Amino acid sequence: MLKKILLPSLSIFLFTACSLKMPEFSMPSMPSFLSFSNNKDAIALEKANVCQKIEDIDNKLFCYRKIVNENSYAQLRMGTYSVEKKDYKKAIDYLNQSIDNKNAHANLALAFLYYKGDGVKKDIDKSFELLKESSNIDPNAAYQLARFYLQGINTKIDNQKGVELINFAASKGVSTAQKMLINIHREGSFEQPRDQKKVEHWQNIVKQNKEDT
């Protein structure tokens, strides 16, 4: 019975929901969940978004390359672009540069590579740690980390922690997390009580979610 409950909920879960096809290139503006520790970070994203608005891909890349040595968002976007092109050496270099420059949003992309073993030796421990480091900042990382706790991957099963992470992601606009909470509270899975009020709450949020984080 438990497997019947878990499988539908988890079928949309983990890295199958995480596209690395230049997600930041298509991002029109600052996501609402982003917060900055200082004005320098906000300025860095604004500069990167100037490049992002350029439609021609060659000119877009030229723009990014002019600022990539100093801009963590340019490093992140060039990293995800390199993943799409399967140039994993460049991807890993760019993503590590972004992380070194305190951009927690690069952790998710690098965690994906370690989880899949693309361009690096497969390392679930490394993937887990990268997601943990950024899960309080990046709701997409929190959503992906939840699977580790709910399925006991690289750690003991911790349903409470997993659901907390899903709630955080859902509160920041991640629609897959919002939809998963609907299933969780409807079915009473992961040690959560059935709660029709919460089901209806998240159903209304999903309807209003115009910008899926």
PDB file of C-alpha atoms in Angstrom:
ATOM      1  CA  MET A   1       0.000   0.000   0.000  1.00  0.00           C
ATOM      2  CA  LEU A   2       2.816   2.386   0.876  1.00  0.00           C
ATOM      3  CA  LYS A   3       4.488   1.825  -2.487  1.00  0.00           C
ATOM      4  CA  LYS A   4       1.208   2.599  -4.240  1.00  0.00           C
ATOM      5  CA  ILE A   5       1.071   5.914  -2.419  1.00  0.00           C
ATOM      6  CA  LEU A   6       4.703   6.856  -2.940  1.00  0.00           C
ATOM      7  CA  LEU A   7       5.174   6.046  -6.594  1.00  0.00           C
ATOM      8  CA  PRO A   8       2.666   8.540  -8.069  1.00  0.00           C
ATOM      9  CA  SER A   9       4.025  11.318  -5.878  1.00  0.00           C
ATOM     10  CA  LEU A  10       7.654  10.559  -6.682  1.00  0.00           C
ATOM     11  CA  SER A  11       7.194  10.087 -10.398  1.00  0.00           C
ATOM     12  CA  ILE A  12       7.628  13.852 -10.894  1.00  0.00           C
ATOM     13  CA  PHE A  13      10.398  14.046  -8.341  1.00  0.00           C
ATOM     14  CA  LEU A  14      14.135  14.722  -8.242  1.00  0.00           C
ATOM     15  CA  PHE A  15      16.370  15.566 -11.139  1.00  0.00           C
ATOM     16  CA  THR A  16      13.885  14.605 -13.818  1.00  0.00           C
ATOM     17  CA  ALA A  17      12.242  17.897 -12.839  1.00  0.00           C
ATOM     18  CA  CYS A  18      15.504  19.820 -13.127  1.00  0.00           C
ATOM     19  CA  SER A  19      16.305  20.958 -16.643  1.00  0.00           C
ATOM     20  CA  LEU A  20      19.835  22.154 -17.290  1.00  0.00           C
ATOM     21  CA  LYS A  21      19.058  23.545 -20.724  1.00  0.00           C
ATOM     22  CA  MET A  22      20.175  27.062 -19.914  1.00  0.00           C
ATOM     23  CA  PRO A  23      17.354  27.859 -17.457  1.00  0.00           C
ATOM     24  CA  GLU A  24      18.978  31.143 -16.526  1.00  0.00           C
ATOM     25  CA  PHE A  25      19.257  32.192 -20.183  1.00  0.00           C
ATOM     26  CA  SER A  26      15.485  32.224 -20.448  1.00  0.00           C
ATOM     27  CA  MET A  27      14.924  33.974 -17.120  1.00  0.00           C
ATOM     28  CA  PRO A  28      13.543  37.440 -17.958  1.00  0.00           C
ATOM     29  CA  SER A  29      14.222  39.113 -14.634  1.00  0.00           C
ATOM     30  CA  MET A  30      15.190  38.533 -11.017  1.00  0.00           C
ATOM     31  CA  PRO A  31      13.241  35.616  -9.548  1.00  0.00           C
ATOM     32  CA  SER A  32      11.140  36.703  -6.588  1.00  0.00           C
ATOM     33  CA  PHE A  33      12.827  34.195  -4.284  1.00  0.00           C
ATOM     34  CA  LEU A  34      16.285  35.724  -4.713  1.00  0.00           C
ATOM     35  CA  SER A  35      17.662  37.683  -1.797  1.00  0.00           C
ATOM     36  CA  PHE A  36      21.015  39.385  -1.659  1.00  0.00           C
ATOM     37  CA  SER A  37      23.422  39.739   1.223  1.00  0.00           C
ATOM     38  CA  ASN A  38      24.751  42.958  -0.300  1.00  0.00           C
ATOM     39  CA  ASN A  39      24.132  45.365  -3.156  1.00  0.00           C
ATOM     40  CA  LYS A  40      27.116  43.957  -5.054  1.00  0.00           C
ATOM     41  CA  ASP A  41      25.239  40.682  -5.663  1.00  0.00           C
ATOM     42  CA  ALA A  42      22.179  42.501  -6.994  1.00  0.00           C
ATOM     43  CA  ILE A  43      24.346  44.576  -9.344  1.00  0.00           C
ATOM     44  CA  ALA A  44      26.069  41.396 -10.581  1.00  0.00           C
ATOM     45  CA  LEU A  45      22.732  39.853 -11.523  1.00  0.00           C
ATOM     46  CA  GLU A  46      21.615  43.059 -13.247  1.00  0.00           C
ATOM     47  CA  LYS A  47      24.796  43.023 -15.356  1.00  0.00           C
ATOM     48  CA  ALA A  48      24.265  39.377 -16.247  1.00  0.00           C
ATOM     49  CA  ASN A  49      20.655  40.090 -17.199  1.00  0.00           C
ATOM     50  CA  VAL A  50      21.844  42.671 -19.730  1.00  0.00           C
ATOM     51  CA  CYS A  51      23.543  39.791 -21.561  1.00  0.00           C
ATOM     52  CA  GLN A  52      20.574  37.509 -21.057  1.00  0.00           C
ATOM     53  CA  LYS A  53      18.249  39.891 -22.901  1.00  0.00           C
ATOM     54  CA  ILE A  54      20.338  39.647 -26.080  1.00  0.00           C
ATOM     55  CA  GLU A  55      18.520  37.351 -28.512  1.00  0.00           C
ATOM     56  CA  ASP A  56      21.383  36.399 -30.821  1.00  0.00           C
ATOM     57  CA  ILE A  57      23.217  33.519 -29.135  1.00  0.00           C
ATOM     58  CA  ASP A  58      26.685  34.495 -30.385  1.00  0.00           C
ATOM     59  CA  ASN A  59      26.303  38.057 -29.139  1.00  0.00           C
ATOM     60  CA  LYS A  60      24.813  36.783 -25.900  1.00  0.00           C
ATOM     61  CA  LEU A  61      27.821  34.540 -25.278  1.00  0.00           C
ATOM     62  CA  PHE A  62      30.228  37.337 -26.231  1.00  0.00           C
ATOM     63  CA  CYS A  63      28.538  39.562 -23.652  1.00  0.00           C
ATOM     64  CA  TYR A  64      28.820  36.913 -20.950  1.00  0.00           C
ATOM     65  CA  ARG A  65      32.464  36.206 -21.724  1.00  0.00           C
ATOM     66  CA  LYS A  66      33.333  39.882 -21.207  1.00  0.00           C
ATOM     67  CA  ILE A  67      32.147  39.705 -17.582  1.00  0.00           C
ATOM     68  CA  VAL A  68      32.556  36.013 -16.761  1.00  0.00           C
ATOM     69  CA  ASN A  69      35.801  36.441 -14.807  1.00  0.00           C
ATOM     70  CA  GLU A  70      34.131  38.684 -12.243  1.00  0.00           C
ATOM     71  CA  ASN A  71      30.407  37.894 -12.371  1.00  0.00           C
ATOM     72  CA  SER A  72      29.091  34.805 -10.560  1.00  0.00           C
ATOM     73  CA  TYR A  73      25.797  34.816 -12.490  1.00  0.00           C
ATOM     74  CA  ALA A  74      27.637  34.888 -15.796  1.00  0.00           C
ATOM     75  CA  GLN A  75      29.718  31.963 -14.517  1.00  0.00           C
ATOM     76  CA  LEU A  76      26.551  30.075 -13.556  1.00  0.00           C
ATOM     77  CA  ARG A  77      24.906  30.678 -16.919  1.00  0.00           C
ATOM     78  CA  MET A  78      28.028  29.814 -18.903  1.00  0.00           C
ATOM     79  CA  GLY A  79      28.273  26.679 -16.773  1.00  0.00           C
ATOM     80  CA  THR A  80      24.746  25.536 -17.597  1.00  0.00           C
ATOM     81  CA  TYR A  81      25.277  26.443 -21.245  1.00  0.00           C
ATOM     82  CA  SER A  82      28.434  24.300 -21.284  1.00  0.00           C
ATOM     83  CA  VAL A  83      26.465  21.410 -19.766  1.00  0.00           C
ATOM     84  CA  GLU A  84      23.987  21.634 -22.628  1.00  0.00           C
ATOM     85  CA  LYS A  85      26.881  21.515 -25.081  1.00  0.00           C
ATOM     86  CA  LYS A  86      28.343  18.548 -23.134  1.00  0.00           C
ATOM     87  CA  ASP A  87      31.556  20.484 -22.534  1.00  0.00           C
ATOM     88  CA  TYR A  88      31.726  19.235 -18.969  1.00  0.00           C
ATOM     89  CA  LYS A  89      35.240  20.459 -18.232  1.00  0.00           C
ATOM     90  CA  LYS A  90      34.244  24.061 -18.903  1.00  0.00           C
ATOM     91  CA  ALA A  91      30.935  23.534 -17.130  1.00  0.00           C
ATOM     92  CA  ILE A  92      32.581  22.317 -13.945  1.00  0.00           C
ATOM     93  CA  ASP A  93      35.151  25.113 -14.042  1.00  0.00           C
ATOM     94  CA  TYR A  94      32.470  27.787 -14.477  1.00  0.00           C
ATOM     95  CA  LEU A  95      30.186  26.333 -11.820  1.00  0.00           C
ATOM     96  CA  ASN A  96      32.995  26.000  -9.298  1.00  0.00           C
ATOM     97  CA  GLN A  97      33.991  29.615  -9.981  1.00  0.00           C
ATOM     98  CA  SER A  98      30.419  30.684  -9.311  1.00  0.00           C
ATOM     99  CA  ILE A  99      30.314  28.714  -6.057  1.00  0.00           C
ATOM    100  CA  ASP A 100      33.688  30.154  -5.006  1.00  0.00           C
ATOM    101  CA  ASN A 101      32.125  33.579  -5.550  1.00  0.00           C
ATOM    102  CA  LYS A 102      29.344  32.687  -3.068  1.00  0.00           C
ATOM    103  CA  ASN A 103      26.612  32.063  -5.619  1.00  0.00           C
ATOM    104  CA  ALA A 104      24.591  29.286  -3.969  1.00  0.00           C
ATOM    105  CA  HIS A 105      22.422  28.844  -7.059  1.00  0.00           C
ATOM    106  CA  ALA A 106      25.321  27.156  -8.863  1.00  0.00           C
ATOM    107  CA  ASN A 107      25.234  24.283  -6.363  1.00  0.00           C
ATOM    108  CA  LEU A 108      22.168  22.700  -7.955  1.00  0.00           C
ATOM    109  CA  ALA A 109      23.704  22.442 -11.420  1.00  0.00           C
ATOM    110  CA  LEU A 110      26.946  20.985 -10.058  1.00  0.00           C
ATOM    111  CA  ALA A 111      25.010  18.591  -7.812  1.00  0.00           C
ATOM    112  CA  PHE A 112      23.203  17.364 -10.930  1.00  0.00           C
ATOM    113  CA  LEU A 113      26.516  16.507 -12.604  1.00  0.00           C
ATOM    114  CA  TYR A 114      27.782  14.579  -9.584  1.00  0.00           C
ATOM    115  CA  TYR A 115      24.461  12.774  -9.193  1.00  0.00           C
ATOM    116  CA  LYS A 116      24.445  11.652 -12.836  1.00  0.00           C
ATOM    117  CA  GLY A 117      28.205  11.246 -13.202  1.00  0.00           C
ATOM    118  CA  ASP A 118      28.332  13.579 -16.198  1.00  0.00           C
ATOM    119  CA  GLY A 119      31.868  14.869 -16.712  1.00  0.00           C
ATOM    120  CA  VAL A 120      32.884  13.761 -13.220  1.00  0.00           C
ATOM    121  CA  LYS A 121      33.036  10.537 -11.270  1.00  0.00           C
ATOM    122  CA  LYS A 122      29.555   9.833  -9.936  1.00  0.00           C
ATOM    123  CA  ASP A 123      29.483  10.965  -6.313  1.00  0.00           C
ATOM    124  CA  ILE A 124      26.159  10.926  -4.463  1.00  0.00           C
ATOM    125  CA  ASP A 125      27.871  12.196  -1.301  1.00  0.00           C
ATOM    126  CA  LYS A 126      29.076  15.301  -3.138  1.00  0.00           C
ATOM    127  CA  SER A 127      25.673  15.862  -4.708  1.00  0.00           C
ATOM    128  CA  PHE A 128      24.000  15.587  -1.298  1.00  0.00           C
ATOM    129  CA  GLU A 129      26.413  18.043   0.326  1.00  0.00           C
ATOM    130  CA  LEU A 130      26.083  20.598  -2.468  1.00  0.00           C
ATOM    131  CA  LEU A 131      22.313  20.567  -2.137  1.00  0.00           C
ATOM    132  CA  LYS A 132      22.486  20.848   1.651  1.00  0.00           C
ATOM    133  CA  GLU A 133      24.779  23.872   1.403  1.00  0.00           C
ATOM    134  CA  SER A 134      22.309  25.805  -0.757  1.00  0.00           C
ATOM    135  CA  SER A 135      18.915  24.428   0.319  1.00  0.00           C
ATOM    136  CA  ASN A 136      18.174  27.333   2.664  1.00  0.00           C
ATOM    137  CA  ILE A 137      18.696  29.794  -0.200  1.00  0.00           C
ATOM    138  CA  ASP A 138      17.707  28.034  -3.415  1.00  0.00           C
ATOM    139  CA  PRO A 139      14.191  26.520  -3.326  1.00  0.00           C
ATOM    140  CA  ASN A 140      14.966  24.283  -6.296  1.00  0.00           C
ATOM    141  CA  ALA A 141      17.907  22.800  -4.396  1.00  0.00           C
ATOM    142  CA  ALA A 142      15.635  22.334  -1.370  1.00  0.00           C
ATOM    143  CA  TYR A 143      13.085  20.493  -3.498  1.00  0.00           C
ATOM    144  CA  GLN A 144      15.712  18.154  -4.908  1.00  0.00           C
ATOM    145  CA  LEU A 145      17.285  17.561  -1.488  1.00  0.00           C
ATOM    146  CA  ALA A 146      13.898  16.519  -0.097  1.00  0.00           C
ATOM    147  CA  ARG A 147      14.049  13.312  -2.144  1.00  0.00           C
ATOM    148  CA  PHE A 148      17.231  12.255  -0.355  1.00  0.00           C
ATOM    149  CA  TYR A 149      15.469  12.474   2.994  1.00  0.00           C
ATOM    150  CA  LEU A 150      12.162  10.983   1.882  1.00  0.00           C
ATOM    151  CA  GLN A 151      13.781   8.002   0.180  1.00  0.00           C
ATOM    152  CA  GLY A 152      16.793   7.595   2.450  1.00  0.00           C
ATOM    153  CA  ILE A 153      19.386   8.300  -0.225  1.00  0.00           C
ATOM    154  CA  ASN A 154      22.763   8.967   1.391  1.00  0.00           C
ATOM    155  CA  THR A 155      21.044   9.559   4.728  1.00  0.00           C
ATOM    156  CA  LYS A 156      18.452   8.085   7.055  1.00  0.00           C
ATOM    157  CA  ILE A 157      14.843   8.543   6.056  1.00  0.00           C
ATOM    158  CA  ASP A 158      13.564  11.735   7.638  1.00  0.00           C
ATOM    159  CA  ASN A 159      10.018  12.457   6.489  1.00  0.00           C
ATOM    160  CA  GLN A 160       9.715  15.581   8.611  1.00  0.00           C
ATOM    161  CA  LYS A 161      12.842  17.132   7.109  1.00  0.00           C
ATOM    162  CA  GLY A 162      11.802  16.124   3.605  1.00  0.00           C
ATOM    163  CA  VAL A 163       8.355  17.669   3.914  1.00  0.00           C
ATOM    164  CA  GLU A 164       9.855  20.817   5.465  1.00  0.00           C
ATOM    165  CA  LEU A 165      12.065  21.203   2.398  1.00  0.00           C
ATOM    166  CA  ILE A 166       9.128  20.691   0.057  1.00  0.00           C
ATOM    167  CA  ASN A 167       7.148  23.306   1.968  1.00  0.00           C
ATOM    168  CA  PHE A 168      10.027  25.773   1.658  1.00  0.00           C
ATOM    169  CA  ALA A 169      10.278  25.158  -2.092  1.00  0.00           C
ATOM    170  CA  ALA A 170       6.518  25.444  -2.499  1.00  0.00           C
ATOM    171  CA  SER A 171       6.420  28.705  -0.558  1.00  0.00           C
ATOM    172  CA  LYS A 172       8.954  30.146  -2.999  1.00  0.00           C
ATOM    173  CA  GLY A 173       6.945  29.276  -6.097  1.00  0.00           C
ATOM    174  CA  VAL A 174       8.245  25.856  -7.186  1.00  0.00           C
ATOM    175  CA  SER A 175       5.099  24.430  -8.788  1.00  0.00           C
ATOM    176  CA  THR A 176       6.202  20.778  -8.644  1.00  0.00           C
ATOM    177  CA  ALA A 177       6.655  21.153  -4.892  1.00  0.00           C
ATOM    178  CA  GLN A 178       3.226  22.762  -4.598  1.00  0.00           C
ATOM    179  CA  LYS A 179       1.638  19.911  -6.549  1.00  0.00           C
ATOM    180  CA  MET A 180       3.461  17.352  -4.452  1.00  0.00           C
ATOM    181  CA  LEU A 181       2.073  18.907  -1.264  1.00  0.00           C
ATOM    182  CA  ILE A 182      -1.412  18.519  -2.707  1.00  0.00           C
ATOM    183  CA  ASN A 183      -0.760  14.784  -3.129  1.00  0.00           C
ATOM    184  CA  ILE A 184       0.886  14.459   0.280  1.00  0.00           C
ATOM    185  CA  HIS A 185      -2.001  16.065   2.151  1.00  0.00           C
ATOM    186  CA  ARG A 186      -4.648  14.341   0.053  1.00  0.00           C
ATOM    187  CA  GLU A 187      -3.132  10.873   0.530  1.00  0.00           C
ATOM    188  CA  GLY A 188      -1.641  11.314   3.985  1.00  0.00           C
ATOM    189  CA  SER A 189       1.784  10.148   2.796  1.00  0.00           C
ATOM    190  CA  PHE A 190       5.209  10.655   4.422  1.00  0.00           C
ATOM    191  CA  GLU A 191       3.670  10.501   7.914  1.00  0.00           C
ATOM    192  CA  GLN A 192       1.546  13.560   7.221  1.00  0.00           C
ATOM    193  CA  PRO A 193      -2.146  13.545   8.200  1.00  0.00           C
ATOM    194  CA  ARG A 194      -4.742  13.922   5.497  1.00  0.00           C
ATOM    195  CA  ASP A 195      -5.773  17.556   5.441  1.00  0.00           C
ATOM    196  CA  GLN A 196      -8.365  18.785   2.964  1.00  0.00           C
ATOM    197  CA  LYS A 197      -7.805  22.426   3.950  1.00  0.00           C
ATOM    198  CA  LYS A 198      -4.134  22.171   2.992  1.00  0.00           C
ATOM    199  CA  VAL A 199      -5.074  20.391  -0.225  1.00  0.00           C
ATOM    200  CA  GLU A 200      -7.379  23.251  -1.169  1.00  0.00           C
ATOM    201  CA  HIS A 201      -4.805  25.837  -0.037  1.00  0.00           C
ATOM    202  CA  TRP A 202      -2.119  24.477  -2.348  1.00  0.00           C
ATOM    203  CA  GLN A 203      -4.577  23.934  -5.183  1.00  0.00           C
ATOM    204  CA  ASN A 204      -5.398  27.649  -5.032  1.00  0.00           C
ATOM    205  CA  ILE A 205      -1.699  28.542  -4.916  1.00  0.00           C
ATOM    206  CA  VAL A 206      -1.010  26.407  -7.998  1.00  0.00           C
ATOM    207  CA  LYS A 207      -3.800  28.192  -9.877  1.00  0.00           C
ATOM    208  CA  GLN A 208      -2.304  31.569  -8.947  1.00  0.00           C
ATOM    209  CA  ASN A 209       1.303  30.588  -9.662  1.00  0.00           C
ATOM    210  CA  LYS A 210       1.981  32.525 -12.858  1.00  0.00           C
ATOM    211  CA  GLU A 211       5.779  32.309 -12.616  1.00  0.00           C
ATOM    212  CA  ASP A 212       6.990  28.802 -11.812  1.00  0.00           C
ATOM    213  CA  THR A 213      10.263  29.172  -9.920  1.00  0.00           C
TER     214      THR A 213
END
